[in-house]
PDB file of C-alpha atoms in Angstrom:
ATOM      1  CA  UNK G 433      52.156 -20.338-108.842  1.00  0.00           C
ATOM      2  CA  UNK G 434      48.919 -19.984-110.851  1.00  0.00           C
ATOM      3  CA  UNK G 435      49.234 -16.198-110.729  1.00  0.00           C
ATOM      4  CA  UNK G 436      52.784 -16.355-112.107  1.00  0.00           C
ATOM      5  CA  UNK G 437      51.616 -18.521-115.028  1.00  0.00           C
ATOM      6  CA  UNK G 438      48.806 -16.070-115.809  1.00  0.00           C
ATOM      7  CA  UNK G 439      51.217 -13.118-115.663  1.00  0.00           C
ATOM      8  CA  UNK G 440      53.742 -14.886-117.925  1.00  0.00           C
ATOM      9  CA  UNK G 441      50.985 -15.781-120.390  1.00  0.00           C
ATOM     10  CA  UNK G 442      49.909 -12.144-120.475  1.00  0.00           C
ATOM     11  CA  UNK G 443      53.486 -10.986-121.058  1.00  0.00           C
ATOM     12  CA  UNK G 444      53.947 -13.500-123.875  1.00  0.00           C
ATOM     13  CA  UNK G 445      50.743 -12.317-125.543  1.00  0.00           C
ATOM     14  CA  UNK G 446      51.872  -8.699-125.230  1.00  0.00           C
ATOM     15  CA  UNK G 447      55.273  -9.552-126.690  1.00  0.00           C
ATOM     16  CA  UNK G 448      53.691 -11.356-129.652  1.00  0.00           C
ATOM     17  CA  UNK G 449      51.412  -8.363-130.300  1.00  0.00           C
ATOM     18  CA  UNK G 450      54.364  -5.988-130.121  1.00  0.00           C
ATOM     19  CA  UNK G 451      56.417  -8.056-132.553  1.00  0.00           C
ATOM     20  CA  UNK G 452      53.473  -8.266-134.972  1.00  0.00           C
ATOM     21  CA  UNK G 453      52.939  -4.495-134.758  1.00  0.00           C
ATOM     22  CA  UNK G 454      56.627  -3.768-135.377  1.00  0.00           C
ATOM     23  CA  UNK G 455      56.692  -6.150-138.339  1.00  0.00           C
ATOM     24  CA  UNK G 456      53.680  -4.484-139.981  1.00  0.00           C
ATOM     25  CA  UNK G 457      55.079  -1.028-139.192  1.00  0.00           C
ATOM     26  CA  UNK G 458      58.429  -1.956-140.719  1.00  0.00           C
ATOM     27  CA  UNK G 459      56.859  -3.344-143.891  1.00  0.00           C
ATOM     28  CA  UNK G 460      54.722  -0.224-144.276  1.00  0.00           C
ATOM     29  CA  UNK G 461      57.762   2.011-143.762  1.00  0.00           C
ATOM     30  CA  UNK G 462      59.641   0.175-146.511  1.00  0.00           C
ATOM     31  CA  UNK G 463      56.670   0.400-148.875  1.00  0.00           C
ATOM     32  CA  UNK G 464      56.244   4.116-148.174  1.00  0.00           C
ATOM     33  CA  UNK G 465      59.902   4.701-148.941  1.00  0.00           C
ATOM     34  CA  UNK G 466      59.373   3.230-152.428  1.00  0.00           C
ATOM     35  CA  UNK G 467      56.475   5.541-153.355  1.00  0.00           C
ATOM     36  CA  UNK G 468      57.248   7.712-156.329  1.00  0.00           C
ATOM     37  CA  UNK G 469      57.817   7.967-160.012  1.00  0.00           C
ATOM     38  CA  UNK G 470      60.534   5.908-161.691  1.00  0.00           C
ATOM     39  CA  UNK G 471      61.798   6.327-165.243  1.00  0.00           C
ATOM     40  CA  UNK G 472      63.621   3.669-167.220  1.00  0.00           C
ATOM     41  CA  UNK G 473      64.753   3.561-170.829  1.00  0.00           C
ATOM     42  CA  UNK G 474      61.570   1.797-171.920  1.00  0.00           C
ATOM     43  CA  UNK G 475      58.899   2.697-169.335  1.00  0.00           C
ATOM     44  CA  UNK G 476      57.553   4.998-166.650  1.00  0.00           C
ATOM     45  CA  UNK G 477      56.527   3.467-163.318  1.00  0.00           C
ATOM     46  CA  UNK G 478      54.374   4.979-160.571  1.00  0.00           C
ATOM     47  CA  UNK G 479      54.474   3.281-157.187  1.00  0.00           C
ATOM     48  CA  UNK G 480      51.839   3.926-154.559  1.00  0.00           C
ATOM     49  CA  UNK G 481      51.154   2.368-151.186  1.00  0.00           C
ATOM     50  CA  UNK G 482      48.972  -0.410-152.560  1.00  0.00           C
ATOM     51  CA  UNK G 483      49.680  -0.544-156.275  1.00  0.00           C
ATOM     52  CA  UNK G 484      52.398  -0.141-158.880  1.00  0.00           C
ATOM     53  CA  UNK G 485      51.598   0.796-162.467  1.00  0.00           C
ATOM     54  CA  UNK G 486      54.116   0.603-165.288  1.00  0.00           C
ATOM     55  CA  UNK G 487      53.472   1.960-168.761  1.00  0.00           C
ATOM     56  CA  UNK G 488      55.781   1.886-171.779  1.00  0.00           C
ATOM     57  CA  UNK G 489      56.891   5.195-173.255  1.00  0.00           C
ATOM     58  CA  UNK G 490      54.814   4.346-176.334  1.00  0.00           C
ATOM     59  CA  UNK G 491      51.673   4.816-174.170  1.00  0.00           C
ATOM     60  CA  UNK G 492      52.689   8.303-173.037  1.00  0.00           C
ATOM     61  CA  UNK G 493      51.367  11.177-175.140  1.00  0.00           C
ATOM     62  CA  UNK G 494      52.819  14.158-173.240  1.00  0.00           C
ATOM     63  CA  UNK G 495      54.958  15.082-170.245  1.00  0.00           C
ATOM     64  CA  UNK G 496      54.162  18.586-169.014  1.00  0.00           C
ATOM     65  CA  UNK G 497      55.208  20.470-165.882  1.00  0.00           C
ATOM     66  CA  UNK G 498      52.064  19.299-164.077  1.00  0.00           C
ATOM     67  CA  UNK G 499      51.205  15.840-165.410  1.00  0.00           C
ATOM     68  CA  UNK G 500      52.034  12.850-167.545  1.00  0.00           C
ATOM     69  CA  UNK G 501      49.249  12.329-170.075  1.00  0.00           C
ATOM     70  CA  UNK G 502      48.601   8.868-171.468  1.00  0.00           C
ATOM     71  CA  UNK G 503      47.204   8.047-174.897  1.00  0.00           C
ATOM     72  CA  UNK G 504      44.227   6.284-173.269  1.00  0.00           C
ATOM     73  CA  UNK G 505      43.112   9.587-171.697  1.00  0.00           C
ATOM     74  CA  UNK G 506      44.365   8.985-168.170  1.00  0.00           C
ATOM     75  CA  UNK G 507      47.018  11.116-166.519  1.00  0.00           C
ATOM     76  CA  UNK G 508      49.367  11.078-163.563  1.00  0.00           C
ATOM     77  CA  UNK G 509      49.698  14.255-161.536  1.00  0.00           C
ATOM     78  CA  UNK G 510      53.184  15.557-160.917  1.00  0.00           C
ATOM     79  CA  UNK G 511      52.064  17.936-158.146  1.00  0.00           C
ATOM     80  CA  UNK G 512      54.004  16.109-155.426  1.00  0.00           C
ATOM     81  CA  UNK G 513      57.160  15.722-157.518  1.00  0.00           C
ATOM     82  CA  UNK G 514      59.918  18.354-156.966  1.00  0.00           C
ATOM     83  CA  UNK G 515      60.422  20.795-159.850  1.00  0.00           C
ATOM     84  CA  UNK G 516      63.981  19.623-160.574  1.00  0.00           C
ATOM     85  CA  UNK G 517      62.783  16.018-160.853  1.00  0.00           C
ATOM     86  CA  UNK G 518      59.996  17.094-163.240  1.00  0.00           C
ATOM     87  CA  UNK G 519      62.594  18.876-165.385  1.00  0.00           C
ATOM     88  CA  UNK G 520      64.706  15.692-165.485  1.00  0.00           C
ATOM     89  CA  UNK G 521      61.587  13.690-166.387  1.00  0.00           C
ATOM     90  CA  UNK G 522      60.766  16.076-169.228  1.00  0.00           C
ATOM     91  CA  UNK G 523      64.344  15.793-170.495  1.00  0.00           C
ATOM     92  CA  UNK G 524      64.182  11.997-170.293  1.00  0.00           C
ATOM     93  CA  UNK G 525      60.930  11.968-172.259  1.00  0.00           C
ATOM     94  CA  UNK G 526      62.448  13.799-175.231  1.00  0.00           C
ATOM     95  CA  UNK G 527      62.563  11.407-178.158  1.00  0.00           C
ATOM     96  CA  UNK G 528      60.544   8.774-176.316  1.00  0.00           C
ATOM     97  CA  UNK G 529      57.135  10.446-176.399  1.00  0.00           C
ATOM     98  CA  UNK G 530      55.530  10.442-179.830  1.00  0.00           C
ATOM     99  CA  UNK G 531      52.476  12.419-180.820  1.00  0.00           C
ATOM    100  CA  UNK G 532      49.435  10.430-181.861  1.00  0.00           C
ATOM    101  CA  UNK G 533      49.677  12.083-185.291  1.00  0.00           C
ATOM    102  CA  UNK G 534      53.109  10.518-185.820  1.00  0.00           C
ATOM    103  CA  UNK G 535      51.757   6.988-185.531  1.00  0.00           C
TER     104      UNK G 535
END
């Protein structure tokens, strides 16, 4: 009887560990699926695994084929973004990105 209780306790612990692992794995899979660059009418958003950064179009100084340059000197690489998506991003930026000289 004591052996059966020990075995059941071990199985319960294993089951709890498995459920916890699957929960963390599922949450990470969802977060990884959201990684990318998102464009809205008023902002550009970059989502990573641990952080999301949103900047208004007024903070963007240039959208080139390789990066998005910000007016504060930082930039976001577009190396992992497919070429057709970069072309759509450049088209979306037309009229939204203003040169610093215009301000």
